[in-house]
Short mmCIF file of N, CA and C in Angstrom, two decimals:
data_model
loop_
_atom_site.label_atom_id
_atom_site.label_comp_id
_atom_site.label_asym_id
_atom_site.label_seq_id
_atom_site.Cartn_x
_atom_site.Cartn_y
_atom_site.Cartn_z
N MET A 415 -14.13 -6.86 50.69
CA MET A 415 -15.37 -6.70 50.26
C MET A 415 -16.71 -6.33 50.99
N ARG A 416 -16.53 -6.84 52.10
CA ARG A 416 -17.73 -6.79 53.17
C ARG A 416 -17.93 -5.13 53.78
N ARG A 417 -16.41 -4.61 54.04
CA ARG A 417 -16.35 -3.33 54.43
C ARG A 417 -16.79 -2.17 53.25
N ALA A 418 -16.45 -2.66 51.89
CA ALA A 418 -16.72 -1.57 50.88
C ALA A 418 -18.25 -1.82 50.83
N LEU A 419 -18.73 -3.07 50.93
CA LEU A 419 -20.57 -2.91 51.20
C LEU A 419 -20.97 -2.14 52.00
N VAL A 420 -20.31 -2.48 53.30
CA VAL A 420 -20.95 -1.65 54.42
C VAL A 420 -20.95 -0.12 54.18
N LEU A 421 -19.92 0.50 53.57
CA LEU A 421 -19.62 2.17 53.60
C LEU A 421 -20.30 2.45 52.18
N PHE A 422 -20.68 1.46 51.22
CA PHE A 422 -21.49 1.79 50.32
C PHE A 422 -22.96 1.97 50.45
N ALA A 423 -23.35 1.15 51.68
CA ALA A 423 -24.75 1.21 51.94
C ALA A 423 -24.94 2.21 53.07
N LEU A 424 -23.70 2.70 53.70
CA LEU A 424 -23.93 4.11 54.54
C LEU A 424 -24.01 5.23 53.86
N ALA A 425 -23.34 5.11 52.84
CA ALA A 425 -23.46 6.41 51.61
C ALA A 425 -24.61 6.56 51.04
N GLY A 426 -25.31 5.52 50.72
CA GLY A 426 -26.81 5.59 50.21
C GLY A 426 -27.40 5.90 51.23
N LEU A 427 -27.34 5.40 52.14
CA LEU A 427 -28.47 5.94 53.49
C LEU A 427 -27.93 7.49 54.03
N LEU A 428 -26.83 7.81 53.67
CA LEU A 428 -26.59 9.40 53.85
C LEU A 428 -27.23 10.00 52.60
N ALA A 429 -27.10 9.92 51.82
CA ALA A 429 -27.55 10.40 50.70
C ALA A 429 -29.09 10.52 50.68
N ALA A 430 -29.96 9.56 50.82
CA ALA A 430 -31.39 9.41 51.26
C ALA A 430 -31.64 10.28 52.06
N ALA A 431 -30.75 10.30 53.29
CA ALA A 431 -31.35 11.23 54.79
C ALA A 431 -31.40 12.69 54.13
N SER A 432 -30.41 13.15 53.45
CA SER A 432 -29.90 14.48 52.99
C SER A 432 -31.05 15.01 52.09
N ALA A 433 -31.99 13.91 51.44
CA ALA A 433 -32.96 14.38 50.60
C ALA A 433 -34.16 14.62 50.98
N CYS A 434 -34.27 14.17 52.54
CA CYS A 434 -35.76 13.96 53.06
C CYS A 434 -36.12 15.48 53.36
N GLY A 435 -35.40 16.42 53.19
CA GLY A 435 -35.73 17.85 53.16
C GLY A 435 -36.65 18.44 52.23
N PRO A 436 -36.44 18.49 51.20
CA PRO A 436 -37.24 18.70 49.77
C PRO A 436 -38.43 17.93 49.90
N ILE A 437 -38.35 16.71 50.00
CA ILE A 437 -39.18 15.77 50.08
C ILE A 437 -40.69 16.31 51.17
N GLU A 438 -40.14 16.57 52.50
CA GLU A 438 -40.90 17.07 53.67
C GLU A 438 -41.62 18.67 53.11
N TYR A 439 -40.74 19.04 52.39
CA TYR A 439 -41.07 20.32 52.12
C TYR A 439 -42.47 20.42 51.33
N VAL A 440 -42.24 19.60 50.18
CA VAL A 440 -43.15 19.50 49.28
C VAL A 440 -44.56 18.79 49.86
N SER A 441 -44.67 18.16 50.79
CA SER A 441 -45.54 17.74 51.77
C SER A 441 -46.04 18.93 52.67
N GLN A 442 -45.34 19.43 53.74
CA GLN A 442 -45.75 20.37 54.06
C GLN A 442 -46.49 21.60 53.67
N VAL A 443 -45.48 22.15 52.77
CA VAL A 443 -45.50 23.38 52.27
C VAL A 443 -46.59 23.54 51.06
N THR A 444 -46.00 22.79 50.26
CA THR A 444 -46.95 22.88 48.95
C THR A 444 -48.28 22.15 49.04
N ARG A 445 -48.43 21.68 49.69
CA ARG A 445 -49.95 20.63 49.95
C ARG A 445 -50.53 21.10 51.37
N THR A 446 -49.91 20.87 52.22
CA THR A 446 -50.72 21.11 54.01
C THR A 446 -51.04 22.82 53.90
N ALA A 447 -50.03 23.45 53.79
CA ALA A 447 -50.01 24.74 54.18
C ALA A 447 -50.80 25.78 53.03
N ALA A 448 -50.34 25.01 51.98
CA ALA A 448 -51.04 25.90 51.04
C ALA A 448 -52.46 25.68 50.65
N SER A 449 -53.04 24.53 50.83
CA SER A 449 -54.20 24.01 51.08
C SER A 449 -55.14 25.04 52.05
N ALA A 450 -54.19 24.69 53.18
CA ALA A 450 -55.02 25.44 54.42
C ALA A 450 -55.51 26.85 54.19
N VAL A 451 -54.26 27.47 53.32
CA VAL A 451 -54.54 28.83 53.32
C VAL A 451 -55.83 28.92 52.03
N ASP A 452 -55.55 28.31 50.94
CA ASP A 452 -56.77 28.29 50.07
C ASP A 452 -58.09 28.00 50.91
N ASP A 453 -58.44 27.27 51.76
CA ASP A 453 -59.49 26.75 52.59
C ASP A 453 -59.85 27.78 53.22
N ALA A 454 -58.80 28.86 53.97
CA ALA A 454 -59.25 30.04 54.64
C ALA A 454 -59.44 31.35 53.99
N ARG A 455 -59.00 31.25 52.61
CA ARG A 455 -59.52 32.43 51.45
C ARG A 455 -60.63 31.99 51.12
N ALA A 456 -61.49 30.68 51.00
CA ALA A 456 -62.54 30.35 50.64
C ALA A 456 -63.73 30.81 51.62
N VAL A 457 -63.52 30.89 52.64
CA VAL A 457 -64.51 31.41 53.89
C VAL A 457 -64.36 32.84 54.26
N ASP A 458 -63.59 33.95 53.06
CA ASP A 458 -63.25 34.83 53.37
C ASP A 458 -62.65 35.48 55.00
N ALA A 459 -61.38 34.82 55.24
CA ALA A 459 -60.78 35.05 56.02
C ALA A 459 -59.95 36.41 56.15
N GLU A 460 -59.67 36.70 54.93
CA GLU A 460 -58.93 38.03 54.67
C GLU A 460 -59.72 39.23 55.31
N ARG A 461 -61.19 39.22 55.39
CA ARG A 461 -62.04 40.09 55.76
C ARG A 461 -62.21 40.01 57.41
N LEU A 462 -62.72 38.58 57.59
CA LEU A 462 -63.10 38.00 58.87
C LEU A 462 -62.29 37.63 59.89
N ALA A 463 -61.11 37.52 59.71
CA ALA A 463 -60.09 37.00 60.41
C ALA A 463 -58.58 37.62 60.06
N PRO A 464 -58.62 39.08 59.80
CA PRO A 464 -57.23 39.37 58.93
C PRO A 464 -55.75 39.00 59.86
N TYR A 465 -56.24 39.22 61.22
CA TYR A 465 -54.46 38.94 62.05
C TYR A 465 -54.26 37.68 61.72
N ASP A 466 -54.89 36.64 61.59
CA ASP A 466 -54.56 35.13 61.38
C ASP A 466 -54.26 35.03 59.92
N TRP A 467 -55.24 35.45 59.24
CA TRP A 467 -54.94 35.45 57.97
C TRP A 467 -53.50 36.10 57.30
N THR A 468 -53.30 37.20 57.90
CA THR A 468 -52.00 37.75 57.36
C THR A 468 -50.86 37.04 58.03
N ARG A 469 -50.94 36.31 59.41
CA ARG A 469 -49.98 35.47 59.70
C ARG A 469 -49.72 34.26 58.66
N ALA A 470 -50.70 33.74 58.30
CA ALA A 470 -50.88 32.53 57.52
C ALA A 470 -49.96 32.94 56.14
N ILE A 471 -50.68 33.92 55.40
CA ILE A 471 -49.72 34.42 54.28
C ILE A 471 -48.56 34.71 54.42
N GLU A 472 -48.11 35.32 55.40
CA GLU A 472 -46.55 35.84 55.55
C GLU A 472 -46.02 34.40 56.01
N TYR A 473 -46.43 33.67 56.70
CA TYR A 473 -45.63 32.39 56.89
C TYR A 473 -45.44 31.74 55.96
N LEU A 474 -46.35 31.21 54.86
CA LEU A 474 -46.26 30.91 53.84
C LEU A 474 -45.38 31.32 52.54
N ARG A 475 -45.18 32.71 52.68
CA ARG A 475 -43.97 33.57 51.62
C ARG A 475 -42.81 33.06 52.51
N ALA A 476 -42.72 33.33 53.45
CA ALA A 476 -41.54 32.87 54.37
C ALA A 476 -40.77 31.54 53.91
N ALA A 477 -41.99 30.68 54.03
CA ALA A 477 -41.62 29.14 53.91
C ALA A 477 -41.08 29.11 52.27
N ARG A 478 -42.21 29.87 51.29
CA ARG A 478 -41.36 29.52 49.98
C ARG A 478 -39.91 30.14 49.53
N GLU A 479 -39.86 31.33 50.48
CA GLU A 479 -38.35 31.99 50.45
C GLU A 479 -37.27 31.44 50.88
N GLN A 480 -37.74 30.38 52.18
CA GLN A 480 -36.61 29.63 52.60
C GLN A 480 -36.29 28.71 51.92
N ALA A 481 -37.31 28.08 51.15
CA ALA A 481 -36.79 26.93 50.16
C ALA A 481 -36.06 27.14 48.89
N ALA A 482 -36.58 28.39 48.45
CA ALA A 482 -35.84 28.85 47.44
C ALA A 482 -34.15 28.90 47.93
N HIS A 483 -33.91 29.38 49.06
CA HIS A 483 -32.32 29.24 49.64
C HIS A 483 -32.24 27.91 49.94
N ALA A 484 -32.89 26.78 49.79
CA ALA A 484 -32.37 25.63 49.98
C ALA A 484 -32.26 25.57 51.75
N ASN A 485 -32.96 25.96 52.43
CA ASN A 485 -33.16 25.86 53.76
C ASN A 485 -34.46 25.43 53.98
N PHE A 486 -34.35 24.04 53.96
CA PHE A 486 -35.72 23.31 53.74
C PHE A 486 -36.27 23.24 55.22
N GLN A 487 -35.28 23.11 56.13
CA GLN A 487 -35.86 23.06 57.92
C GLN A 487 -36.77 24.28 57.85
N ALA A 488 -36.26 25.04 57.93
CA ALA A 488 -36.75 26.51 57.79
C ALA A 488 -38.10 26.65 57.32
N ALA A 489 -38.08 26.08 55.82
CA ALA A 489 -39.07 26.36 55.22
C ALA A 489 -40.26 25.49 55.76
N ASN A 490 -40.02 24.27 56.48
CA ASN A 490 -40.68 23.36 57.21
C ASN A 490 -41.46 23.79 58.06
N ARG A 491 -40.67 24.53 59.16
CA ARG A 491 -41.08 25.41 60.10
C ARG A 491 -42.03 26.21 59.87
N PHE A 492 -41.99 27.13 59.10
CA PHE A 492 -42.83 28.37 58.36
C PHE A 492 -44.26 27.91 57.91
N GLY A 493 -44.06 26.47 57.07
CA GLY A 493 -45.13 25.97 56.62
C GLY A 493 -45.91 25.39 57.86
N ARG A 494 -45.44 24.80 58.79
CA ARG A 494 -46.43 24.33 59.69
C ARG A 494 -47.16 25.76 60.66
N LEU A 495 -46.30 26.72 60.55
CA LEU A 495 -46.66 27.77 61.29
C LEU A 495 -48.04 28.53 60.43
N ALA A 496 -47.61 28.51 58.93
CA ALA A 496 -48.72 29.11 58.02
C ALA A 496 -50.03 28.26 58.43
N THR A 497 -49.91 26.63 58.38
CA THR A 497 -50.91 25.84 58.54
C THR A 497 -51.73 26.13 59.85
N VAL A 498 -51.13 26.48 60.57
CA VAL A 498 -52.05 26.53 62.03
C VAL A 498 -52.64 27.89 61.98
N ALA A 499 -52.11 28.93 61.35
CA ALA A 499 -52.86 30.12 61.21
C ALA A 499 -53.48 30.18 60.36
N ALA A 500 -53.61 29.52 59.20
CA ALA A 500 -54.73 29.27 58.23
C ALA A 500 -55.91 28.56 59.04
N GLU A 501 -55.73 27.47 59.58
CA GLU A 501 -56.88 26.89 60.27
C GLU A 501 -57.62 27.70 61.49
N ARG A 502 -56.72 28.47 62.00
CA ARG A 502 -57.46 29.34 63.12
C ARG A 502 -58.11 30.63 62.24
N ALA A 503 -57.54 30.93 61.40
CA ALA A 503 -58.32 32.15 60.64
C ALA A 503 -59.49 31.76 59.69
N LYS A 504 -59.61 30.22 59.40
CA LYS A 504 -60.78 29.85 58.61
C LYS A 504 -61.73 29.65 59.93
N ALA A 505 -61.22 29.12 60.98
CA ALA A 505 -62.52 28.79 62.34
C ALA A 505 -63.25 30.07 62.82
N ASP A 506 -62.15 31.05 62.78
CA ASP A 506 -62.48 32.48 63.42
C ASP A 506 -63.58 33.19 62.18
N ALA A 507 -63.30 32.92 60.94
CA ALA A 507 -64.21 33.70 59.71
C ALA A 507 -65.28 32.81 59.70
N ILE A 508 -65.20 31.69 60.22
CA ILE A 508 -66.55 30.96 59.97
C ILE A 508 -67.25 31.56 61.58
N ARG A 509 -66.77 31.45 62.49
CA ARG A 509 -67.47 31.96 63.62
C ARG A 509 -68.02 33.11 63.31
N ARG A 510 -67.33 34.08 63.03
CA ARG A 510 -67.77 35.64 62.86
C ARG A 510 -68.62 35.71 61.68
N ALA A 511 -68.76 34.83 60.63
CA ALA A 511 -69.69 34.81 59.66
C ALA A 511 -71.06 34.47 60.27
N ALA A 512 -71.25 33.65 61.24
CA ALA A 512 -72.42 33.17 61.84
C ALA A 512 -72.83 33.86 62.60
N ASP A 513 -72.15 34.74 63.35
CA ASP A 513 -72.59 36.12 64.20
C ASP A 513 -71.80 37.16 64.07
N PRO A 514 -72.32 38.31 63.32
CA PRO A 514 -71.85 39.39 62.69
C PRO A 514 -71.55 40.54 64.23
N ARG A 515 -72.05 39.93 65.14
CA ARG A 515 -71.78 40.96 66.48
C ARG A 515 -70.38 40.54 67.00
N LEU A 516 -69.94 39.22 66.27
CA LEU A 516 -68.38 39.16 66.89
C LEU A 516 -67.35 40.06 65.81
N LEU A 517 -67.82 40.67 64.87
CA LEU A 517 -66.97 41.34 64.01
C LEU A 517 -66.21 42.54 64.88
N ASP A 518 -67.05 42.79 66.17
CA ASP A 518 -66.18 44.09 67.06
C ASP A 518 -64.82 43.35 67.64
N GLU A 519 -64.73 41.95 67.20
CA GLU A 519 -63.41 41.52 68.11
C GLU A 519 -62.29 41.94 66.83
N ILE A 520 -62.63 42.44 65.85
CA ILE A 520 -61.51 42.59 64.90
C ILE A 520 -61.65 44.28 64.88
N THR A 521 -62.23 45.26 64.79
CA THR A 521 -62.38 46.43 65.03
C THR A 521 -63.26 47.13 66.22
N PRO A 522 -63.12 47.31 67.52
CA PRO A 522 -63.91 47.49 68.57
C PRO A 522 -64.40 48.98 68.14
N PRO A 523 -65.45 49.10 68.90
CA PRO A 523 -66.09 50.41 68.46
C PRO A 523 -65.25 51.77 68.85
N ARG A 524 -65.43 52.74 68.38
CA ARG A 524 -64.17 53.74 68.73
C ARG A 524 -64.96 54.56 70.00
N ARG A 525 -64.48 55.22 70.83
CA ARG A 525 -64.94 56.10 72.22
C ARG A 525 -65.75 57.14 71.32
N PRO A 526 -67.10 57.47 71.71
CA PRO A 526 -67.24 58.53 71.15
C PRO A 526 -66.43 60.06 71.55
N LEU A 527 -66.58 60.86 70.75
CA LEU A 527 -65.72 62.24 70.97
C LEU A 527 -66.80 63.07 71.48
N PRO A 528 -65.87 64.03 72.52
CA PRO A 528 -67.05 65.16 73.36
C PRO A 528 -67.78 65.92 72.38
N PRO A 529 -68.86 66.38 72.72
CA PRO A 529 -69.80 66.82 71.74
C PRO A 529 -68.88 68.69 71.15
N GLY A 530 -68.76 68.71 70.09
CA GLY A 530 -68.39 69.81 69.74
C GLY A 530 -66.81 69.72 69.41
N SER A 531 -66.35 68.59 69.17
CA SER A 531 -64.88 68.28 69.06
C SER A 531 -64.97 67.59 67.83
N ASP A 532 -63.87 67.70 67.01
CA ASP A 532 -63.60 67.06 65.80
C ASP A 532 -62.71 65.82 66.07
N ASP A 533 -62.31 65.15 64.83
CA ASP A 533 -61.68 64.01 65.17
C ASP A 533 -59.98 64.10 65.57
N GLU A 534 -59.56 65.20 65.43
CA GLU A 534 -58.17 65.44 65.56
C GLU A 534 -57.70 65.65 66.91
N THR A 535 -56.79 65.23 67.38
CA THR A 535 -56.19 65.46 68.68
C THR A 535 -55.91 66.80 69.20
N PRO A 536 -56.41 67.41 69.95
CA PRO A 536 -55.82 69.08 70.41
C PRO A 536 -54.55 68.99 70.70
N ALA A 537 -53.87 69.95 70.26
CA ALA A 537 -52.37 70.23 70.47
C ALA A 537 -51.75 70.11 71.63
N GLU A 538 -52.85 70.50 72.75
CA GLU A 538 -52.25 70.31 74.21
C GLU A 538 -52.05 69.01 74.59
N LEU A 539 -52.75 68.11 73.71
CA LEU A 539 -52.68 66.45 74.11
C LEU A 539 -51.72 65.79 73.51
N LEU A 540 -50.93 66.64 72.81
CA LEU A 540 -49.57 65.70 71.80
C LEU A 540 -48.90 65.21 72.71
N PRO A 541 -48.51 63.86 72.51
CA PRO A 541 -47.22 63.13 73.43
C PRO A 541 -46.11 64.19 73.62
N ALA A 542 -45.86 64.43 72.65
CA ALA A 542 -44.48 65.30 72.83
C ALA A 542 -44.40 66.54 73.80
N GLU A 543 -45.58 67.24 73.65
CA GLU A 543 -45.71 68.30 74.73
C GLU A 543 -46.07 67.79 76.23
N GLN A 544 -46.46 66.66 76.13
CA GLN A 544 -46.82 65.99 77.84
C GLN A 544 -45.69 65.65 78.22
N ASP A 545 -44.63 65.54 77.40
CA ASP A 545 -43.18 64.92 77.94
C ASP A 545 -42.00 66.38 78.26
N GLY A 546 -42.62 67.54 77.98
CA GLY A 546 -41.92 68.89 78.40
C GLY A 546 -41.25 69.00 76.90
N ILE A 547 -41.41 68.49 75.47
CA ILE A 547 -40.66 68.84 74.38
C ILE A 547 -41.72 69.67 73.67
N LEU A 548 -41.03 70.77 73.61
CA LEU A 548 -41.91 71.66 72.42
C LEU A 548 -41.98 71.47 70.80
N PRO A 549 -42.88 71.55 69.94
CA PRO A 549 -42.75 71.73 68.65
C PRO A 549 -41.99 72.88 68.26
N ALA A 550 -41.58 72.87 66.95
CA ALA A 550 -40.58 73.47 66.26
C ALA A 550 -41.12 75.04 66.70
N ARG A 551 -40.39 76.22 66.85
CA ARG A 551 -40.91 77.47 66.70
C ARG A 551 -41.43 77.88 65.23
N GLN A 552 -42.76 78.52 65.36
CA GLN A 552 -42.81 79.19 64.13
C GLN A 552 -42.50 80.49 63.96
N ASP A 553 -42.33 80.89 62.83
CA ASP A 553 -41.79 82.09 62.42
C ASP A 553 -42.45 83.48 63.27
N GLY A 554 -41.95 84.21 63.83
CA GLY A 554 -42.35 85.28 64.69
C GLY A 554 -42.91 84.96 66.18
N GLU A 555 -42.61 83.50 66.45
CA GLU A 555 -43.17 83.20 67.74
C GLU A 555 -42.05 83.11 68.61
N ASP A 556 -42.27 83.59 70.02
CA ASP A 556 -41.34 83.93 70.87
C ASP A 556 -41.74 82.87 72.10
N ARG A 557 -41.01 82.33 72.53
CA ARG A 557 -40.97 81.41 73.54
C ARG A 557 -39.81 81.93 74.66
N PRO A 558 -40.22 81.35 75.96
CA PRO A 558 -39.14 81.86 76.74
C PRO A 558 -37.77 80.89 76.69
#
């Protein structure tokens, strides 16, 4: 009788432990990560911190995808990564909104082109030609 009671208690403990993945997922991804992404969205992180914003939404998407496949350990890991990225995106967005000069961190200014040149790379500077590989021949073109 005592042995049956111990086995029953162990079976109950095992069942409860196996159910922790979905419970932790609900807390980590559904609440924490999604809220962090919403907070970042509220401060315009998509425009002001595009790198971390993209990381956050992609990690959140990956977390939801893993949960759909019942891989809750991976879902929780992606949820934590989404939270960190969203918090960083929010902080960067707030910092860049306060000082617009910091927007150059996102898109650095382009180097000025020499006078008289257009925005296209001259054919003699193409990487393929620098490596000794010539582009395909044009009709009527004679090459050695």
